[in-house]
Amino acid sequence: MKIKALAAVTAALIAAAPLAMAEATDDQLVVNGDLEIVTQTAAAAHLEGSVDEVFSGWKFRDEGTRAMQMDDFDNPGMIFVDQAREAWAAVEGTEGKSCASCHGEPEDMAGVKAVYPKWNEEAGEVRTLTMQMNDCRTNRMGADAWKYDGGDAVNMDALLSSVSRGMPMNVAIDGPAQSTWELGKELYYTRTGQLELSCANCHEQNYGNYIRADHLSQGQINAFPAYRLKNAKLNGVHNRFKGCVRDTRAETYKEGSPEFIALELYVASRGNGLSVEGPSVRN
């Protein structure tokens, strides 16, 4: 009875949320005075019937938080990018290699972040950027894999995001990746937990509304990794998924699980056309 009552209260709160609606800001995100970021654009064709436009979460932040992301000197996430640059050049493992040994400078990786997750033909699976980094570490460098969404992995993700900033997200969902994408879509629309909420309930049907004294965004992940003021660190996509699922009072999946890989592919595809934006600053 208590669970049913809680679910009823939650449903009532969501129903009342339009009273606290906030429009996405008309401000434009320009980083360091010259790098223009697309934060609002027409939705991709595969979102027909869901949303007409897609918005970066930056559009729903308060003025102070938005301003922090407009200057790399003020963006606290850039500290971790600098740490990742050191790791990029560091020789590790039994093969005596660094990331730079094979890939050159981080800037040579511009555009990579924009197409992940992606199908890996050799492995026969959809891989996230973290999975690909760990494959390089274990199979090419002879080094230990990084913990999924651990500090080292998230820092390197932020570095690879930073060199792709401004480039449009263009995640492929056809061909052999389609079945994974379909699983991700199913997860996105499935209600879970004691509160019986899906990703879509918040991020498709109620974006812009208040929830727990903050505005819901569309839940786009083009801006990840994200430095959250709430916990004062960079946060990976799967860590954020885990927190959202936990908030529905459901048993959540692990970072790097097949379910979260599929969900990442689907959610990333919802942001096709938006600019790569990470590392971003969020509440």
mmCIF file of C-alpha atoms in Angstrom:
data_model
loop_
_atom_site.group_PDB
_atom_site.id
_atom_site.type_symbol
_atom_site.label_atom_id
_atom_site.label_comp_id
_atom_site.label_asym_id
_atom_site.label_seq_id
_atom_site.Cartn_x
_atom_site.Cartn_y
_atom_site.Cartn_z
ATOM 1 C CA MET A 1 0.000 0.000 0.000
ATOM 2 C CA LYS A 2 2.855 2.374 0.814
ATOM 3 C CA ILE A 3 4.443 1.735 -2.596
ATOM 4 C CA LYS A 4 1.169 2.384 -4.403
ATOM 5 C CA ALA A 5 0.667 5.570 -2.429
ATOM 6 C CA LEU A 6 4.177 6.744 -3.254
ATOM 7 C CA ALA A 7 3.656 6.059 -6.942
ATOM 8 C CA ALA A 8 0.388 7.967 -6.854
ATOM 9 C CA VAL A 9 2.052 10.969 -5.214
ATOM 10 C CA THR A 10 4.842 10.911 -7.811
ATOM 11 C CA ALA A 11 2.350 10.785 -10.669
ATOM 12 C CA ALA A 12 0.507 13.729 -9.161
ATOM 13 C CA LEU A 13 3.705 15.744 -8.874
ATOM 14 C CA ILE A 14 4.605 15.086 -12.506
ATOM 15 C CA ALA A 15 1.099 16.029 -13.581
ATOM 16 C CA ALA A 16 1.444 19.319 -11.716
ATOM 17 C CA ALA A 17 4.922 20.028 -13.086
ATOM 18 C CA PRO A 18 3.808 22.204 -16.040
ATOM 19 C CA LEU A 19 3.005 24.914 -13.485
ATOM 20 C CA ALA A 20 6.778 25.212 -13.027
ATOM 21 C CA MET A 21 7.701 25.081 -16.698
ATOM 22 C CA ALA A 22 10.823 26.859 -17.886
ATOM 23 C CA GLU A 23 11.630 27.534 -21.519
ATOM 24 C CA ALA A 24 15.068 26.648 -22.817
ATOM 25 C CA THR A 25 17.281 29.738 -22.861
ATOM 26 C CA ASP A 26 17.806 31.589 -26.130
ATOM 27 C CA ASP A 27 21.460 32.164 -25.229
ATOM 28 C CA GLN A 28 24.096 30.682 -27.493
ATOM 29 C CA LEU A 29 26.968 28.561 -26.219
ATOM 30 C CA VAL A 30 30.258 29.905 -27.537
ATOM 31 C CA VAL A 31 33.341 28.475 -25.848
ATOM 32 C CA ASN A 32 36.401 30.686 -25.378
ATOM 33 C CA GLY A 33 34.777 33.385 -27.459
ATOM 34 C CA ASP A 34 35.112 31.577 -30.786
ATOM 35 C CA LEU A 35 33.989 27.936 -30.670
ATOM 36 C CA GLU A 36 30.281 27.833 -31.500
ATOM 37 C CA ILE A 37 28.351 24.878 -30.070
ATOM 38 C CA VAL A 38 25.036 23.724 -31.541
ATOM 39 C CA THR A 39 22.722 23.345 -28.558
ATOM 40 C CA GLN A 40 19.394 23.228 -30.405
ATOM 41 C CA THR A 41 18.542 21.619 -33.728
ATOM 42 C CA ALA A 42 15.893 19.629 -35.590
ATOM 43 C CA ALA A 43 15.450 16.087 -34.345
ATOM 44 C CA ALA A 44 16.794 13.239 -36.445
ATOM 45 C CA ALA A 45 14.347 11.332 -38.634
ATOM 46 C CA HIS A 46 14.344 8.309 -36.316
ATOM 47 C CA LEU A 47 12.785 10.473 -33.582
ATOM 48 C CA GLU A 48 9.677 11.278 -35.625
ATOM 49 C CA GLY A 49 6.658 11.132 -33.338
ATOM 50 C CA SER A 50 8.796 11.643 -30.235
ATOM 51 C CA VAL A 51 10.293 15.158 -30.376
ATOM 52 C CA ASP A 52 10.620 17.757 -33.121
ATOM 53 C CA GLU A 53 13.699 19.497 -31.726
ATOM 54 C CA VAL A 54 16.589 18.365 -29.581
ATOM 55 C CA PHE A 55 18.213 20.542 -26.921
ATOM 56 C CA SER A 56 21.460 20.311 -25.047
ATOM 57 C CA GLY A 57 21.126 20.199 -21.275
ATOM 58 C CA TRP A 58 23.100 23.459 -21.257
ATOM 59 C CA LYS A 59 19.936 25.245 -22.418
ATOM 60 C CA PHE A 60 18.193 24.394 -19.134
ATOM 61 C CA ARG A 61 20.926 25.397 -16.672
ATOM 62 C CA ASP A 62 20.991 28.637 -14.715
ATOM 63 C CA GLU A 63 22.995 31.580 -15.973
ATOM 64 C CA GLY A 64 25.956 31.013 -13.667
ATOM 65 C CA THR A 65 26.335 27.359 -14.609
ATOM 66 C CA ARG A 66 26.058 28.166 -18.316
ATOM 67 C CA ALA A 67 28.753 30.800 -17.973
ATOM 68 C CA MET A 68 31.212 28.342 -16.403
ATOM 69 C CA GLN A 69 31.157 26.250 -19.557
ATOM 70 C CA MET A 70 31.775 29.192 -21.856
ATOM 71 C CA ASP A 71 35.393 29.634 -20.758
ATOM 72 C CA ASP A 72 37.840 26.749 -20.355
ATOM 73 C CA PHE A 73 39.563 28.695 -17.592
ATOM 74 C CA ASP A 74 36.334 28.624 -15.559
ATOM 75 C CA ASN A 75 35.259 25.103 -16.551
ATOM 76 C CA PRO A 76 36.336 22.791 -13.690
ATOM 77 C CA GLY A 77 36.133 19.793 -16.017
ATOM 78 C CA MET A 78 39.186 21.023 -17.915
ATOM 79 C CA ILE A 79 41.429 20.175 -14.950
ATOM 80 C CA PHE A 80 40.738 16.511 -15.670
ATOM 81 C CA VAL A 81 41.378 17.023 -19.378
ATOM 82 C CA ASP A 82 44.861 18.237 -18.455
ATOM 83 C CA GLN A 83 45.380 15.115 -16.335
ATOM 84 C CA ALA A 84 44.309 12.949 -19.265
ATOM 85 C CA ARG A 85 46.841 14.680 -21.527
ATOM 86 C CA GLU A 86 49.561 13.479 -19.172
ATOM 87 C CA ALA A 87 48.121 9.964 -19.232
ATOM 88 C CA TRP A 88 47.951 10.090 -23.038
ATOM 89 C CA ALA A 89 51.705 10.533 -23.261
ATOM 90 C CA ALA A 90 52.586 8.102 -20.446
ATOM 91 C CA VAL A 91 54.133 4.755 -21.384
ATOM 92 C CA GLU A 92 52.333 1.870 -19.686
ATOM 93 C CA GLY A 93 52.148 -1.896 -19.922
ATOM 94 C CA THR A 94 54.369 -4.653 -21.177
ATOM 95 C CA GLU A 95 54.554 -3.348 -24.749
ATOM 96 C CA GLY A 96 56.243 -0.077 -23.844
ATOM 97 C CA LYS A 97 53.594 2.046 -25.539
ATOM 98 C CA SER A 98 51.494 5.068 -24.772
ATOM 99 C CA CYS A 99 48.298 6.277 -26.414
ATOM 100 C CA ALA A 100 50.479 8.713 -28.365
ATOM 101 C CA SER A 101 52.586 5.860 -29.748
ATOM 102 C CA CYS A 102 49.745 4.799 -32.036
ATOM 103 C CA HIS A 103 47.466 7.824 -32.222
ATOM 104 C CA GLY A 104 49.761 10.846 -32.211
ATOM 105 C CA GLU A 105 48.456 13.973 -30.513
ATOM 106 C CA PRO A 106 45.014 14.049 -28.853
ATOM 107 C CA GLU A 107 43.919 16.574 -31.494
ATOM 108 C CA ASP A 108 44.462 13.889 -34.125
ATOM 109 C CA MET A 109 41.462 12.113 -32.575
ATOM 110 C CA ALA A 110 39.053 14.942 -33.425
ATOM 111 C CA GLY A 111 35.735 13.493 -34.568
ATOM 112 C CA VAL A 112 36.080 10.148 -32.807
ATOM 113 C CA LYS A 113 33.799 11.059 -29.906
ATOM 114 C CA ALA A 114 31.055 12.141 -32.316
ATOM 115 C CA VAL A 115 30.471 8.618 -33.681
ATOM 116 C CA TYR A 116 30.516 6.566 -30.487
ATOM 117 C CA PRO A 117 29.053 4.154 -29.511
ATOM 118 C CA LYS A 118 29.654 2.341 -32.791
ATOM 119 C CA TRP A 119 29.704 -1.151 -34.271
ATOM 120 C CA ASN A 120 33.108 -2.826 -34.165
ATOM 121 C CA GLU A 121 33.283 -5.312 -37.017
ATOM 122 C CA GLU A 122 36.296 -7.215 -35.736
ATOM 123 C CA ALA A 123 34.813 -7.693 -32.269
ATOM 124 C CA GLY A 124 31.286 -8.269 -33.566
ATOM 125 C CA GLU A 125 29.717 -5.904 -31.050
ATOM 126 C CA VAL A 126 28.721 -2.330 -30.368
ATOM 127 C CA ARG A 127 31.466 -0.629 -28.424
ATOM 128 C CA THR A 128 31.439 2.485 -26.335
ATOM 129 C CA LEU A 129 34.476 4.738 -26.332
ATOM 130 C CA THR A 130 35.461 3.366 -22.923
ATOM 131 C CA MET A 131 35.335 -0.187 -24.251
ATOM 132 C CA GLN A 132 37.565 0.770 -27.167
ATOM 133 C CA MET A 133 40.036 2.533 -24.893
ATOM 134 C CA ASN A 134 40.275 -0.557 -22.687
ATOM 135 C CA ASP A 135 40.755 -2.789 -25.727
ATOM 136 C CA CYS A 136 43.718 -0.609 -26.725
ATOM 137 C CA ARG A 137 45.126 -0.775 -23.227
ATOM 138 C CA THR A 138 44.873 -4.535 -22.787
ATOM 139 C CA ASN A 139 45.592 -5.785 -26.321
ATOM 140 C CA ARG A 140 48.013 -3.174 -27.671
ATOM 141 C CA MET A 141 49.725 -1.725 -24.619
ATOM 142 C CA GLY A 142 49.696 -4.765 -22.354
ATOM 143 C CA ALA A 143 48.292 -2.553 -19.592
ATOM 144 C CA ASP A 144 45.458 -3.074 -17.156
ATOM 145 C CA ALA A 145 41.966 -2.050 -18.212
ATOM 146 C CA TRP A 146 40.544 1.004 -16.536
ATOM 147 C CA LYS A 147 37.502 0.701 -14.291
ATOM 148 C CA TYR A 148 34.385 1.500 -16.284
ATOM 149 C CA ASP A 149 33.439 5.119 -15.517
ATOM 150 C CA GLY A 150 36.362 5.269 -13.113
ATOM 151 C CA GLY A 151 38.439 8.416 -12.897
ATOM 152 C CA ASP A 152 41.096 7.479 -15.463
ATOM 153 C CA ALA A 153 38.553 6.366 -18.068
ATOM 154 C CA VAL A 154 36.279 9.368 -17.585
ATOM 155 C CA ASN A 155 39.227 11.761 -17.757
ATOM 156 C CA MET A 156 40.352 10.276 -21.078
ATOM 157 C CA ASP A 157 36.786 10.404 -22.370
ATOM 158 C CA ALA A 158 36.764 14.097 -21.464
ATOM 159 C CA LEU A 159 39.999 14.684 -23.375
ATOM 160 C CA LEU A 160 38.659 12.958 -26.483
ATOM 161 C CA SER A 161 35.429 14.915 -26.129
ATOM 162 C CA SER A 162 37.274 18.213 -25.809
ATOM 163 C CA VAL A 163 39.133 17.786 -29.095
ATOM 164 C CA SER A 164 35.821 17.057 -30.861
ATOM 165 C CA ARG A 165 33.870 19.976 -29.410
ATOM 166 C CA GLY A 166 31.715 21.695 -31.987
ATOM 167 C CA MET A 167 31.534 18.652 -34.259
ATOM 168 C CA PRO A 168 28.042 17.177 -34.792
ATOM 169 C CA MET A 169 27.023 13.952 -33.106
ATOM 170 C CA ASN A 170 26.536 11.356 -35.825
ATOM 171 C CA VAL A 171 25.943 7.965 -34.221
ATOM 172 C CA ALA A 172 25.026 5.178 -36.674
ATOM 173 C CA ILE A 173 22.030 3.031 -35.733
ATOM 174 C CA ASP A 174 21.575 0.890 -38.847
ATOM 175 C CA GLY A 175 23.160 -2.361 -39.992
ATOM 176 C CA PRO A 176 24.497 -4.693 -37.307
ATOM 177 C CA ALA A 177 24.103 -1.992 -34.629
ATOM 178 C CA GLN A 178 20.332 -1.879 -35.064
ATOM 179 C CA SER A 179 19.463 -4.716 -32.681
ATOM 180 C CA THR A 180 21.474 -3.044 -29.909
ATOM 181 C CA TRP A 181 19.775 0.265 -30.691
ATOM 182 C CA GLU A 182 16.352 -1.402 -30.515
ATOM 183 C CA LEU A 183 17.191 -2.811 -27.079
ATOM 184 C CA GLY A 184 18.253 0.640 -25.953
ATOM 185 C CA LYS A 185 15.017 2.132 -27.220
ATOM 186 C CA GLU A 186 13.012 -0.504 -25.364
ATOM 187 C CA LEU A 187 14.864 0.294 -22.145
ATOM 188 C CA TYR A 188 14.295 4.024 -22.677
ATOM 189 C CA TYR A 189 10.515 3.614 -22.797
ATOM 190 C CA THR A 190 10.131 0.881 -20.167
ATOM 191 C CA ARG A 191 8.770 1.970 -16.792
ATOM 192 C CA THR A 192 10.825 0.648 -13.889
ATOM 193 C CA GLY A 193 11.016 0.717 -10.138
ATOM 194 C CA GLN A 194 8.597 1.483 -7.372
ATOM 195 C CA LEU A 195 7.878 4.841 -8.996
ATOM 196 C CA GLU A 196 7.124 3.201 -12.363
ATOM 197 C CA LEU A 197 9.003 5.804 -14.376
ATOM 198 C CA SER A 198 10.829 5.466 -17.684
ATOM 199 C CA CYS A 199 13.550 7.672 -19.167
ATOM 200 C CA ALA A 200 10.897 9.084 -21.505
ATOM 201 C CA ASN A 201 8.564 10.108 -18.667
ATOM 202 C CA CYS A 202 11.108 12.671 -17.497
ATOM 203 C CA HIS A 203 13.273 13.510 -20.490
ATOM 204 C CA GLU A 204 10.775 13.363 -23.343
ATOM 205 C CA GLN A 205 7.433 14.192 -21.750
ATOM 206 C CA ASN A 206 8.523 16.590 -18.996
ATOM 207 C CA TYR A 207 11.741 18.306 -20.008
ATOM 208 C CA GLY A 208 11.765 21.898 -18.817
ATOM 209 C CA ASN A 209 9.648 21.071 -15.788
ATOM 210 C CA TYR A 210 10.886 21.292 -12.241
ATOM 211 C CA ILE A 211 11.829 18.166 -10.335
ATOM 212 C CA ARG A 212 13.548 18.360 -6.954
ATOM 213 C CA ALA A 213 14.251 22.091 -7.367
ATOM 214 C CA ASP A 214 15.963 21.619 -10.721
ATOM 215 C CA HIS A 215 14.835 21.665 -14.316
ATOM 216 C CA LEU A 216 14.664 18.433 -16.271
ATOM 217 C CA SER A 217 16.556 18.438 -19.549
ATOM 218 C CA GLN A 218 16.050 16.129 -22.508
ATOM 219 C CA GLY A 219 18.714 13.888 -21.031
ATOM 220 C CA GLN A 220 21.038 14.317 -24.006
ATOM 221 C CA ILE A 221 24.542 12.900 -23.556
ATOM 222 C CA ASN A 222 26.425 14.896 -26.203
ATOM 223 C CA ALA A 223 27.904 16.925 -23.336
ATOM 224 C CA PHE A 224 29.353 14.031 -21.353
ATOM 225 C CA PRO A 225 31.523 13.611 -19.440
ATOM 226 C CA ALA A 226 29.868 16.233 -17.261
ATOM 227 C CA TYR A 227 31.341 17.999 -14.253
ATOM 228 C CA ARG A 228 28.512 18.083 -11.732
ATOM 229 C CA LEU A 229 28.515 20.808 -9.116
ATOM 230 C CA LYS A 230 26.536 18.377 -6.979
ATOM 231 C CA ASN A 231 29.449 15.992 -6.480
ATOM 232 C CA ALA A 232 32.382 18.115 -7.685
ATOM 233 C CA LYS A 233 33.783 15.620 -10.181
ATOM 234 C CA LEU A 234 33.488 14.434 -13.760
ATOM 235 C CA ASN A 235 30.685 11.949 -14.301
ATOM 236 C CA GLY A 236 30.440 9.323 -17.014
ATOM 237 C CA VAL A 237 27.305 8.408 -18.939
ATOM 238 C CA HIS A 238 26.764 5.025 -17.318
ATOM 239 C CA ASN A 239 27.208 6.483 -13.863
ATOM 240 C CA ARG A 240 24.452 8.981 -14.679
ATOM 241 C CA PHE A 241 22.231 6.219 -16.058
ATOM 242 C CA LYS A 242 22.774 4.288 -12.848
ATOM 243 C CA GLY A 243 21.727 7.271 -10.771
ATOM 244 C CA CYS A 244 18.578 7.829 -12.829
ATOM 245 C CA VAL A 245 17.501 4.200 -12.588
ATOM 246 C CA ARG A 246 18.203 4.215 -8.868
ATOM 247 C CA ASP A 247 16.006 7.300 -8.519
ATOM 248 C CA THR A 248 13.062 5.307 -9.878
ATOM 249 C CA ARG A 249 13.716 2.923 -6.978
ATOM 250 C CA ALA A 250 14.575 0.090 -9.312
ATOM 251 C CA GLU A 251 17.432 -2.392 -9.246
ATOM 252 C CA THR A 252 19.958 -0.792 -11.557
ATOM 253 C CA TYR A 253 22.445 -2.217 -14.037
ATOM 254 C CA LYS A 254 26.222 -1.976 -13.723
ATOM 255 C CA GLU A 255 28.416 0.446 -15.632
ATOM 256 C CA GLY A 256 29.544 -1.313 -18.806
ATOM 257 C CA SER A 257 26.623 -3.752 -18.779
ATOM 258 C CA PRO A 258 25.005 -4.776 -22.088
ATOM 259 C CA GLU A 259 21.876 -2.900 -21.039
ATOM 260 C CA PHE A 260 23.686 0.389 -20.456
ATOM 261 C CA ILE A 261 25.721 -0.046 -23.651
ATOM 262 C CA ALA A 262 22.459 -0.383 -25.582
ATOM 263 C CA LEU A 263 20.904 2.545 -23.733
ATOM 264 C CA GLU A 264 23.950 4.691 -24.450
ATOM 265 C CA LEU A 265 23.710 3.928 -28.155
ATOM 266 C CA TYR A 266 20.035 4.843 -28.235
ATOM 267 C CA VAL A 267 20.340 8.009 -26.154
ATOM 268 C CA ALA A 268 23.426 9.151 -28.083
ATOM 269 C CA SER A 269 21.467 8.778 -31.314
ATOM 270 C CA ARG A 270 18.719 11.003 -29.924
ATOM 271 C CA GLY A 271 21.287 13.808 -29.885
ATOM 272 C CA ASN A 272 22.444 13.424 -33.487
ATOM 273 C CA GLY A 273 22.977 16.914 -34.880
ATOM 274 C CA LEU A 274 23.896 18.502 -31.562
ATOM 275 C CA SER A 275 27.544 19.385 -31.079
ATOM 276 C CA VAL A 276 29.946 17.341 -29.026
ATOM 277 C CA GLU A 277 30.156 19.504 -25.931
ATOM 278 C CA GLY A 278 32.081 17.740 -23.184
ATOM 279 C CA PRO A 279 33.411 18.268 -20.691
ATOM 280 C CA SER A 280 30.309 20.180 -19.691
ATOM 281 C CA VAL A 281 29.193 21.750 -16.427
ATOM 282 C CA ARG A 282 25.917 20.695 -14.868
ATOM 283 C CA ASN A 283 24.131 21.006 -11.518
#
